[in-house]
Amino acid sequence: MDANFPWVAVLSAALLSVAFPSAAAVLQPFDLLYDNAVQAFYSSDYASVVRLMEGALASYREARRAKVRCRLRCQDQHPFDNTFSDLRFFDAVLRRAACMNSCIEETLGAQSLHKVSEDVVQDFNRRIPYNYLQLAYQKLKQPDKAAAAAHTYFQANPEHVEMGQDLEQYKDLQGVREDHFVDREARPHQRSFTAAVRLYDKGGYEGAILLFEEALVEYYKADVECRALCQGPQRFEGHDHLRYHYSLHELISDHFTQVLHCEHECVRDLATRPGRLSPMENYLPLHYDYLQFAYFQVDRLEEALQCALTYLLFHEGEEFVTDNVDYYSEVLGHTGAPREEAAWYLRRHKQELDLLLIGSKTMGVDFTEGNYWSSSGGRDNSHRIPSGTDGWMEYVPISEKKNVMVTSSQQLREGGPLLYDGVQLVQNSVALNGTQRVLLDRVISEEECSDLRHLAHAVTLAGDGYRGRMSPHTPNEKFEGATVLKTLQYGYEGRVPMRSARLFYDISERARRIIESYFLLNSTLHFSYTHLVCRTAITGQQDHRNDLSHPIHADNCLLDPEANECWKEPPAYTYRDYSALLYLNGDFDGGEFIFTEMDAKTVTASVKPKCGRMVGFSSGGENPHGVKAVTNGQRCAVALWFTLDPLFRELERLQADEVIQALDTQSVWGQGLNINPKDEL
């Protein structure tokens, strides 16, 4: 679709004009460099950390650029004709695919070297490498570079209050200037827009015009790049792609619909600042609103009229801007036309919507058009001619999100029986300063705690158990553990004691029954996910530690502390209803579990783990929580998430139930176990 408008071709050509690196210089995979940098960090080789991590970041950026350039080049070389037969269509498809493979391998080397796990991609999206770099530069006594890395990390992780405090300390260090606090990953279109708004607010209209125009150029360029990156592999939810038994056209339709949805959502992506869950409201139209007034201020009414008309493409009939158009037209003595690039952009947007409604119906999934151009956010300006809308850059949802504070159909109650002898109620919701919270002791015995801790270590020694790798939440801890099904599999194979694997299964069921009973639920509580995990403080990495073991979050919604909201939408596990943590020990430093307000700062309750202690709570935005840093020793727990919706029962748990049933009937000894566990945390 992009090729239908010459302006997009110009942007594509600009992106393609960047020279491709020489094939002789094969790019090192960024995940390999990243892994080596992490290992160097554990070995306290900070010079190598900097060299490898900076290399990983450079490789990551180049890999993305190469994919964009290759996809655009191949799209340009093998266009779809306006009229074509099936053979001519697939001729272009096959040639594009061959072109892509050739281009990528010439640029990056063998594609198999650059297949990166989702975990690593998420680390780079969350800017985790900059946390390592900040610590490494700090150790190397390069505070200016440490400040830049810390600032870059903090922009995408604003919930790390401790990092913010450290940034304040950097400002007082000798050799650190204000200009060292730069966001190394700042997006050009957002950077120009922010600078333009600042200049505009100071009355520097000529300079603001240049920056707003620059921001628009960068925005449309970023849109082309974003859409090109959407053209990669897609996930067929609930299907194994290689066993996808639908017809050719159904398969193409499903894949294209997912790609198109990704491209359609570039509007949201380009308007979302790093670390924020909600886009900047009315983002693209605001450029034209600011420009129409800036042009008016410098007496360039032709341009002001054009920008006002462009704004009305997004918000047809808006009263104040319509008044402005009438004013400009009267003074000039003629009317005008909106900018063609914006008009084409909206035509494409509407055409995509029509196709998405057809494609989503074919896939059997619901699709609701987001409110992409909400006009309640705008310039804070009191001038009548021209006038803006109320508010300024509020963080609001673009799509129709569900606020988790909406009253649930499940009546909230608590205080039911604890079912098992010896289990003690320590604190209820009132004592924990919240709702749907409970703290229990003596859920399991000291002996059972010991067996489960040994089980976590045994699974690691057996060759899995997350291999004692770095925690996904902090570089200062490593973790090991396993799922119920994995331990049963290893128990059957003789790699871990079957008695311990069975104990893990039984204790998780005990926890489920207690939570279901205590909160007086009127329907069955199902397992959503269960895992046994031990987190260990890394020796030598605890000095001046500024992070949490697990950042503040909610379990079934996306916590947005700035907006004081929690949005119940993917990628959150929206189907989770209750959560529990069963602790196996308390002989470590730090590691307290904390509840907070939705601002992710105000602590409302703190729980010190110990053997047999369990904290349970509802999974929504009413219960933001996190874990303080484990600074010495090892913290072990069984983490459990539950759902009231049987459609979202944990597949592994159902498989584990079958294994237990087979063991109980002894039929398992005559056959092998057919287990294919999901290795996820």
XYZ file of C-alpha atoms in Angstrom:
681
model
C 0.000 0.000 0.000
C 2.820 2.393 0.784
C 4.023 2.519 -2.783
C 0.777 4.180 -3.923
C 1.906 7.612 -2.804
C 5.108 9.187 -4.177
C 5.837 10.903 -0.840
C 6.215 7.502 0.854
C 8.511 6.421 -1.946
C 10.645 9.486 -1.244
C 10.954 8.520 2.424
C 11.737 4.929 1.467
C 14.385 6.139 -0.931
C 15.908 8.275 1.812
C 16.112 5.276 4.082
C 17.572 3.130 1.307
C 20.208 5.736 0.499
C 22.172 4.713 3.589
C 24.993 2.542 2.374
C 24.866 -1.154 3.233
C 27.817 -2.430 5.235
C 30.304 -4.608 3.431
C 29.469 -8.306 3.257
C 33.008 -8.986 4.398
C 32.232 -7.453 7.778
C 29.660 -9.938 9.112
C 27.733 -8.460 12.006
C 28.184 -10.220 15.317
C 24.820 -11.316 16.788
C 23.742 -8.925 19.516
C 22.436 -11.707 21.765
C 25.865 -13.360 21.808
C 27.588 -10.072 22.621
C 24.965 -9.400 25.300
C 25.446 -12.826 26.900
C 29.224 -12.401 26.904
C 28.842 -8.948 28.458
C 26.673 -10.358 31.245
C 29.230 -13.072 31.933
C 31.965 -10.434 32.052
C 29.829 -8.490 34.525
C 29.596 -11.517 36.805
C 33.396 -11.843 36.550
C 33.875 -8.168 37.478
C 35.627 -7.540 34.137
C 34.063 -4.111 33.678
C 36.192 -3.018 30.740
C 34.918 -6.049 28.815
C 31.373 -5.314 29.944
C 31.570 -1.875 28.333
C 33.189 -3.151 25.135
C 30.779 -6.062 24.676
C 27.615 -4.276 25.789
C 28.265 -1.246 23.596
C 28.930 -3.716 20.778
C 25.645 -5.487 21.497
C 23.714 -2.211 21.356
C 25.402 -1.253 18.085
C 24.672 -4.710 16.636
C 21.026 -4.498 17.743
C 20.579 -1.132 16.035
C 22.290 -2.297 12.842
C 20.222 -5.487 12.673
C 17.023 -3.416 12.873
C 18.288 -0.950 10.251
C 19.271 -3.803 7.935
C 15.821 -5.390 8.142
C 14.167 -2.070 7.329
C 16.470 -1.333 4.392
C 16.214 -4.858 2.976
C 12.440 -4.992 3.196
C 12.048 -1.583 1.586
C 14.596 -2.337 -1.132
C 12.951 -5.651 -2.022
C 9.504 -4.061 -1.921
C 10.772 -1.410 -4.348
C 12.472 -3.926 -6.656
C 9.484 -6.293 -6.825
C 6.286 -4.177 -6.730
C 2.761 -5.511 -7.079
C 1.180 -4.388 -10.344
C -2.183 -2.657 -10.336
C -3.692 -5.633 -12.142
C -2.258 -9.103 -11.917
C -3.067 -12.760 -12.060
C -2.433 -15.215 -9.219
C 0.853 -16.235 -10.815
C 2.085 -12.655 -11.177
C 1.108 -11.924 -7.572
C 3.009 -14.922 -6.226
C 5.884 -14.197 -8.584
C 6.335 -10.874 -6.763
C 5.889 -12.564 -3.360
C 8.497 -15.238 -4.061
C 10.947 -12.762 -5.552
C 10.565 -10.467 -2.547
C 11.254 -13.407 -0.235
C 14.361 -14.414 -2.183
C 15.502 -10.792 -2.278
C 15.033 -10.484 1.486
C 17.030 -13.626 2.242
C 19.848 -12.541 -0.037
C 19.896 -8.966 1.249
C 19.891 -9.931 4.933
C 22.650 -12.522 4.495
C 24.773 -10.081 2.506
C 24.323 -7.491 5.233
C 24.297 -9.459 8.465
C 25.595 -12.906 7.602
C 23.698 -16.182 7.966
C 20.184 -15.516 9.256
C 20.424 -18.476 11.635
C 23.029 -16.496 13.597
C 20.538 -13.694 14.214
C 17.550 -15.659 15.510
C 17.215 -14.134 18.944
C 15.015 -15.299 21.817
C 12.044 -13.178 22.861
C 13.590 -12.788 26.331
C 16.646 -11.021 24.897
C 14.532 -8.811 22.624
C 12.464 -7.767 25.625
C 15.642 -6.958 27.576
C 16.698 -4.573 24.814
C 13.202 -3.071 24.606
C 13.358 -2.460 28.363
C 16.889 -1.031 27.997
C 18.371 -3.543 30.448
C 21.838 -3.256 28.795
C 22.041 0.339 30.030
C 21.643 -0.809 33.624
C 24.751 -2.986 33.190
C 26.573 -0.136 31.457
C 25.706 2.303 34.216
C 27.190 -0.016 36.835
C 30.237 -0.842 34.715
C 31.049 2.801 33.917
C 30.601 3.568 37.602
C 33.171 0.891 38.507
C 35.526 2.250 35.830
C 35.204 5.746 37.347
C 33.650 7.277 34.246
C 30.745 9.129 35.879
C 29.797 11.110 32.758
C 29.135 7.924 30.770
C 27.524 6.284 33.797
C 25.154 9.245 34.069
C 24.163 8.950 30.392
C 23.565 5.208 30.725
C 21.578 5.656 33.943
C 19.481 8.435 32.385
C 18.781 6.304 29.302
C 17.732 3.360 31.449
C 15.542 5.501 33.709
C 13.585 6.973 30.777
C 12.194 3.501 30.024
C 11.984 2.397 33.668
C 10.506 5.324 35.585
C 9.211 2.981 38.298
C 12.817 2.517 39.494
C 12.652 5.192 42.142
C 16.106 4.272 43.419
C 17.617 4.900 39.987
C 16.051 8.344 40.010
C 17.666 9.025 43.346
C 21.038 7.881 41.995
C 20.663 10.245 39.060
C 20.316 13.095 41.541
C 23.577 11.965 43.163
C 25.331 11.886 39.776
C 24.522 15.571 39.356
C 26.684 16.356 42.380
C 29.713 14.405 41.153
C 32.742 16.242 39.841
C 33.067 16.052 36.069
C 29.360 15.439 35.452
C 27.519 18.189 33.567
C 23.876 18.624 32.737
C 24.503 17.786 29.087
C 25.766 14.334 30.111
C 22.210 13.365 31.063
C 21.112 12.388 27.582
C 18.736 9.716 26.395
C 20.913 7.657 24.076
C 17.843 5.921 22.639
C 15.708 9.035 22.122
C 13.493 8.797 19.040
C 14.176 11.693 16.622
C 10.524 12.590 16.001
C 9.736 12.766 19.721
C 12.933 14.645 20.501
C 12.150 17.321 17.879
C 8.533 17.604 18.994
C 9.487 18.054 22.658
C 12.072 20.710 21.780
C 9.531 22.467 19.550
C 6.931 22.611 22.325
C 9.464 24.089 24.736
C 10.446 26.780 22.255
C 6.816 27.483 21.402
C 5.960 27.959 25.095
C 8.747 30.548 25.338
C 7.369 32.468 22.363
C 10.127 31.391 19.947
C 7.716 30.774 17.093
C 10.171 30.872 14.179
C 12.412 28.253 15.793
C 9.402 26.206 16.902
C 8.140 26.089 13.300
C 11.433 24.609 12.100
C 11.394 22.000 14.851
C 7.735 21.023 14.357
C 8.319 20.622 10.617
C 11.405 18.549 11.379
C 9.366 16.440 13.824
C 6.785 15.733 11.100
C 9.457 14.610 8.638
C 10.947 12.328 11.287
C 7.506 11.039 12.256
C 6.601 9.928 8.757
C 10.067 8.428 8.320
C 9.645 6.511 11.596
C 6.249 5.311 10.375
C 7.847 3.770 7.288
C 10.450 2.038 9.478
C 7.873 0.821 11.977
C 5.738 -0.697 9.248
C 8.733 -2.389 7.644
C 9.607 -4.028 10.960
C 6.069 -5.445 11.149
C 6.739 -7.635 8.130
C 8.529 -10.351 10.080
C 7.285 -13.703 11.418
C 3.901 -13.702 13.129
C 2.491 -15.895 15.876
C -0.590 -17.986 15.198
C -2.209 -18.030 18.634
C -3.059 -21.585 19.614
C -1.479 -23.086 16.487
C 1.814 -24.668 15.571
C 2.730 -22.848 12.343
C 4.163 -26.035 10.786
C 0.924 -27.892 11.550
C -1.386 -25.093 10.496
C -3.927 -27.024 8.444
C -5.917 -24.220 6.853
C -6.140 -23.432 3.162
C -3.617 -21.300 1.299
C -5.847 -18.220 1.270
C -6.863 -18.612 4.917
C -3.208 -18.873 5.883
C -2.291 -15.778 3.846
C -5.304 -13.924 5.250
C -4.386 -14.727 8.866
C -0.739 -13.772 8.433
C -1.511 -10.594 6.504
C -4.135 -9.544 9.077
C -1.592 -9.809 11.876
C 0.998 -7.854 9.892
C -1.612 -5.235 9.015
C -2.677 -4.916 12.645
C 0.946 -4.334 13.622
C 1.278 -1.658 10.925
C -2.006 -0.033 11.952
C -0.771 0.173 15.557
C 2.347 2.117 14.512
C 0.191 5.178 15.271
C 0.237 4.090 18.899
C 3.899 3.073 18.922
C 5.133 6.380 17.528
C 3.111 8.346 20.080
C 4.302 6.357 23.115
C 7.318 7.541 25.041
C 9.758 4.928 26.418
C 8.654 3.281 29.624
C 5.097 4.597 29.276
C 2.069 2.414 28.739
C -0.205 5.028 27.240
C 0.479 7.112 24.124
C 0.589 10.881 24.121
C -2.941 11.896 23.309
C -3.759 13.458 19.949
C -0.056 13.251 19.113
C 0.124 13.616 15.326
C -2.733 16.147 14.985
C -1.097 18.308 17.676
C 1.825 18.995 15.322
C -0.532 20.718 12.904
C -2.394 22.515 15.699
C 0.817 23.988 17.068
C 2.022 24.863 13.580
C -1.167 26.713 12.624
C -0.835 29.007 15.616
C 2.957 29.432 15.251
C 2.513 30.393 11.591
C -0.262 32.798 12.611
C 2.060 34.448 15.140
C 4.687 35.164 12.471
C 2.023 36.360 9.996
C 2.313 33.420 7.576
C -1.412 32.896 7.136
C -1.209 30.679 4.029
C 0.712 28.077 6.023
C -1.518 28.621 9.072
C -4.622 27.946 6.967
C -3.110 24.789 5.468
C -2.170 23.409 8.929
C -5.603 24.238 10.384
C -7.297 22.412 7.501
C -4.954 19.472 8.065
C -5.900 19.350 11.753
C -9.577 19.202 10.748
C -8.873 16.021 8.767
C -8.401 14.326 12.120
C -11.171 16.237 13.956
C -13.780 17.223 11.415
C -15.940 20.128 12.452
C -14.085 21.044 15.633
C -15.479 24.451 16.504
C -12.414 26.499 17.471
C -10.247 25.325 14.581
C -13.151 25.763 12.153
C -13.427 29.365 13.395
C -9.706 29.762 12.740
C -10.099 28.489 9.175
C -12.905 31.000 8.568
C -10.706 33.779 9.962
C -7.673 32.871 7.824
C -9.818 32.489 4.681
C -11.487 35.855 5.232
C -8.174 37.675 5.692
C -6.544 35.917 2.712
C -9.601 36.202 0.465
C -9.529 32.522 -0.513
C -9.726 29.055 0.953
C -7.029 26.389 0.876
C -6.336 22.666 1.058
C -4.855 20.406 3.756
C -1.418 18.838 3.412
C -1.486 15.880 1.085
C 0.829 13.682 3.178
C -1.637 13.809 6.089
C -4.653 13.300 3.817
C -3.025 10.232 2.273
C -1.993 8.961 5.698
C -5.601 9.060 6.907
C -6.955 7.483 3.704
C -4.582 4.572 4.204
C -5.552 4.368 7.888
C -9.254 4.056 7.002
C -8.553 1.506 4.267
C -6.542 -0.581 6.730
C -9.449 -0.487 9.164
C -11.813 -1.901 6.542
C -9.372 -4.737 5.806
C -8.763 -5.447 9.491
C -12.484 -5.876 10.111
C -12.652 -8.424 7.283
C -9.440 -10.211 8.300
C -10.260 -10.412 11.996
C -13.659 -11.906 11.176
C -11.941 -14.552 9.043
C -9.554 -15.333 11.913
C -12.458 -15.531 14.342
C -11.111 -12.812 16.643
C -12.614 -9.557 17.845
C -11.192 -6.273 16.614
C -12.206 -2.859 17.905
C -10.879 0.306 16.301
C -8.923 2.398 18.769
C -9.635 6.065 19.416
C -6.366 7.126 17.787
C -7.072 10.841 17.464
C -8.826 11.750 20.710
C -9.007 15.550 20.765
C -9.137 16.139 24.533
C -5.376 16.736 24.648
C -3.863 19.834 23.101
C -2.121 23.162 23.523
C -2.539 24.974 26.800
C -3.280 28.355 25.278
C -5.892 30.996 26.034
C -5.862 32.752 22.656
C -9.155 32.667 20.768
C -7.691 33.023 17.286
C -6.589 30.424 16.776
C -7.486 28.253 19.753
C -6.459 24.815 20.901
C -8.168 22.138 22.909
C -8.121 21.750 26.649
C -5.326 19.978 28.540
C -1.802 19.166 27.522
C -0.140 15.862 26.725
C -2.118 13.769 29.142
C -1.382 10.051 29.283
C -4.615 8.467 28.178
C -5.439 5.237 26.366
C -5.674 5.269 22.590
C -7.625 2.007 22.440
C -10.665 1.258 24.542
C -8.872 -0.049 27.614
C -10.574 -1.470 30.645
C -9.791 0.174 33.946
C -9.240 -2.594 36.452
C -10.976 -0.631 39.189
C -14.336 -1.362 37.570
C -16.443 -3.387 39.986
C -16.049 -7.097 39.385
C -19.025 -9.417 38.996
C -17.333 -11.605 41.637
C -18.403 -10.240 45.029
C -15.326 -9.431 47.099
C -15.361 -11.355 50.363
C -12.813 -12.948 52.653
C -12.461 -14.794 55.929
C -13.360 -18.306 54.817
C -11.976 -21.488 56.459
C -8.255 -22.269 56.032
C -8.985 -25.997 55.529
C -5.717 -27.424 56.900
C -4.769 -27.962 60.544
C -2.068 -25.639 61.818
C -2.444 -22.924 59.159
C -2.573 -19.565 60.932
C -4.102 -16.262 59.844
C -1.520 -13.526 60.513
C -3.038 -10.472 58.807
C -6.171 -9.822 56.768
C -6.861 -7.068 54.243
C -7.471 -4.426 56.894
C -4.180 -5.183 58.677
C -2.374 -5.139 55.319
C -3.939 -1.754 54.425
C -5.652 -2.928 51.268
C -8.363 -5.107 49.759
C -8.350 -8.829 48.980
C -5.056 -9.453 50.802
C -4.115 -12.136 53.310
C -0.957 -13.264 55.139
C -0.793 -16.830 56.483
C 1.807 -18.847 58.396
C 2.510 -22.580 58.782
C 1.093 -23.440 55.356
C 3.911 -26.005 55.025
C 6.460 -27.455 57.448
C 10.197 -26.837 57.817
C 10.879 -30.261 56.311
C 8.706 -29.522 53.297
C 10.449 -26.167 52.832
C 13.824 -27.899 52.873
C 12.720 -30.545 50.356
C 11.470 -27.921 47.913
C 14.657 -25.836 48.167
C 16.715 -28.945 47.422
C 14.383 -29.702 44.514
C 15.104 -26.296 42.903
C 18.858 -26.941 43.161
C 18.512 -30.525 41.912
C 16.609 -29.455 38.792
C 19.361 -26.922 38.042
C 22.061 -29.572 38.423
C 20.024 -31.895 36.214
C 20.435 -29.457 33.341
C 17.480 -27.125 33.333
C 15.993 -25.011 36.109
C 16.670 -21.804 34.103
C 20.376 -22.768 34.358
C 21.020 -20.324 37.178
C 20.896 -17.451 34.727
C 20.516 -13.744 35.401
C 17.201 -12.647 36.862
C 14.880 -11.081 34.261
C 14.328 -8.159 36.627
C 17.831 -7.233 37.870
C 21.461 -7.929 36.891
C 22.373 -8.211 40.563
C 20.690 -11.562 41.144
C 20.545 -14.950 39.447
C 17.726 -17.431 39.691
C 17.030 -21.122 39.432
C 13.922 -23.254 39.672
C 11.357 -25.176 37.666
C 7.707 -25.771 36.853
C 5.608 -28.604 38.294
C 5.621 -30.565 35.045
C 9.385 -30.258 34.595
C 10.040 -31.615 38.086
C 7.672 -34.543 37.484
C 9.409 -35.309 34.201
C 12.823 -35.245 35.890
C 11.447 -37.325 38.750
C 10.266 -39.984 36.322
C 13.671 -39.951 34.604
C 15.413 -40.354 37.965
C 17.227 -37.001 37.803
C 15.479 -35.648 40.919
C 13.666 -37.453 43.764
C 10.126 -38.290 42.656
C 8.965 -37.764 46.250
C 10.067 -34.125 46.063
C 8.462 -33.593 42.650
C 5.192 -35.020 43.977
C 5.478 -32.769 47.033
C 5.715 -29.687 44.785
C 2.531 -30.788 42.998
C 0.656 -31.465 46.235
C 1.713 -28.251 47.992
C 0.674 -26.077 45.045
C -2.763 -27.726 45.194
C -2.869 -27.020 48.935
C -2.158 -23.334 48.270
C -4.861 -23.182 45.590
C -7.499 -24.654 47.906
C -6.598 -22.281 50.742
C -6.835 -19.170 48.537
C -10.121 -20.346 46.997
C -11.609 -21.033 50.430
C -10.318 -17.975 52.297
C -11.605 -15.508 49.696
C -15.003 -17.319 49.635
C -14.996 -17.614 45.854
C -18.244 -18.861 44.367
C -16.531 -20.668 41.489
C -13.517 -22.915 41.036
C -10.079 -21.318 41.074
C -7.842 -22.810 38.361
C -4.061 -22.756 38.025
C -2.817 -20.197 35.519
C 0.920 -20.644 36.122
C 3.092 -22.124 38.877
C 6.824 -22.151 39.380
C 9.383 -22.757 42.069
C 12.155 -20.180 41.997
C 15.214 -19.252 44.064
C 16.853 -15.842 43.686
C 20.468 -15.453 44.769
C 22.326 -12.199 45.431
C 25.476 -12.058 43.305
C 28.527 -11.485 45.455
C 30.320 -8.256 44.612
C 27.266 -6.717 42.891
C 25.479 -5.349 45.956
C 27.462 -2.132 46.549
C 25.345 0.972 45.927
C 22.537 -1.220 44.605
C 19.664 0.913 43.334
C 17.076 -1.522 42.056
C 14.389 -3.895 43.256
C 14.503 -7.668 42.975
C 11.152 -7.385 41.194
C 9.862 -3.909 40.177
C 6.431 -2.735 41.286
C 3.729 -4.185 39.051
C 0.249 -5.695 39.000
C -0.375 -9.250 37.846
C -3.267 -8.819 35.409
C -2.933 -5.265 34.127
C -0.332 -2.768 32.939
C 0.518 -0.436 35.803
C 0.786 3.214 34.731
C 1.953 5.114 37.849
C 1.959 8.526 36.154
C -1.687 8.188 35.141
C -2.502 6.425 38.418
C -4.197 3.709 36.388
C -3.757 0.033 35.577
C -4.846 -0.957 32.081
C -6.309 -4.432 31.717
C -5.068 -5.247 28.236
C -2.339 -7.388 26.593
C 0.522 -8.022 27.072
C -0.716 -8.226 30.680
C -2.095 -11.606 31.753
C -5.604 -10.175 31.940
C -7.203 -13.515 32.803
C -5.365 -13.884 36.120
C -7.605 -13.261 39.136
C -5.642 -14.246 42.258
C -1.951 -14.626 43.109
C -0.003 -16.241 45.944
C 3.600 -16.538 47.076
C 4.570 -19.392 49.388
C 7.980 -18.764 50.979
C 10.492 -21.525 51.678
C 13.050 -19.665 53.802
C 13.956 -16.420 55.509
C 17.735 -16.748 56.020
C 18.740 -13.975 53.599
C 19.086 -10.190 53.653
C 16.494 -7.986 51.994
C 13.872 -9.583 49.753
C 10.823 -8.184 51.569
C 7.561 -8.391 49.634
C 5.818 -5.000 49.490
C 2.386 -3.696 48.522
C 2.179 -0.107 47.238
C -0.346 2.445 46.100
C -0.873 2.720 42.357
C 1.836 5.384 42.257
C 4.371 2.531 42.713
C 6.054 4.589 45.450
C 3.885 4.644 48.572
C 4.396 1.370 50.471
C 1.196 0.215 52.196
C 2.435 -3.093 53.671
C 5.662 -5.095 53.910
C 6.062 -8.850 54.402
C 9.265 -10.537 55.587
C 9.459 -14.036 54.076
C 10.016 -17.138 56.172
C 9.425 -20.865 55.769
C 5.716 -21.723 55.481
C 4.520 -18.114 55.148
C 2.150 -17.343 52.286
C 0.810 -14.033 51.016
C -2.278 -14.150 48.807
C -4.102 -11.346 47.001
C -6.301 -10.458 44.043
C -4.255 -9.871 40.887
C -5.533 -6.488 39.746
C -4.523 -2.862 40.043
C -5.828 -2.709 43.600
C -2.736 -4.659 44.626
C 0.485 -3.283 43.057
C 3.428 -5.136 44.567
C 7.137 -5.829 44.219
C 10.151 -7.319 45.966
C 12.994 -5.430 47.582
C 16.548 -6.315 46.576
C 18.012 -9.569 47.877
C 21.414 -8.286 49.011
C 22.820 -11.430 50.624
C 21.932 -15.105 50.454
C 19.177 -16.891 48.563
C 15.405 -16.362 48.621
C 13.198 -19.294 47.556
C 9.450 -19.345 46.992
C 6.643 -21.041 45.103
C 4.863 -18.446 42.942
C 1.292 -19.215 41.927
C -1.192 -17.416 39.704
C -4.829 -18.448 39.428
C -7.767 -17.776 37.131
C -11.537 -18.123 37.507
C -11.866 -18.708 33.762
C -11.449 -22.414 32.863
C -10.517 -21.423 29.304
C -7.199 -20.103 30.664
C -6.229 -23.100 32.773
C -2.527 -23.838 32.658
C -1.765 -26.465 30.019
C 1.220 -27.755 31.979
C -0.973 -28.284 35.026
C -3.402 -30.412 33.047
C -0.471 -32.466 31.780
C 0.878 -32.749 35.322
C -2.554 -33.963 36.494
C -2.369 -36.722 33.888
C 1.116 -37.705 35.039
C -0.012 -37.889 38.671
C -3.048 -39.935 37.698
C -0.834 -42.299 35.735
C 1.580 -42.611 38.654
C -1.269 -43.305 41.055
C -2.582 -46.103 38.855
C 0.957 -47.411 38.239
C 0.276 -47.515 34.474
C 3.082 -45.086 33.907
C 5.687 -47.766 34.506
C 4.724 -49.551 31.351
C 5.107 -46.564 29.044
C 7.179 -43.454 28.514
C 5.899 -40.040 29.456
C 4.911 -37.849 26.526
C 5.708 -34.449 27.999
C 6.330 -31.272 26.085
C 6.587 -28.559 28.728
C 6.585 -24.828 28.063
C 9.864 -23.460 29.313
C 8.719 -20.067 30.486
C 9.094 -17.989 33.614
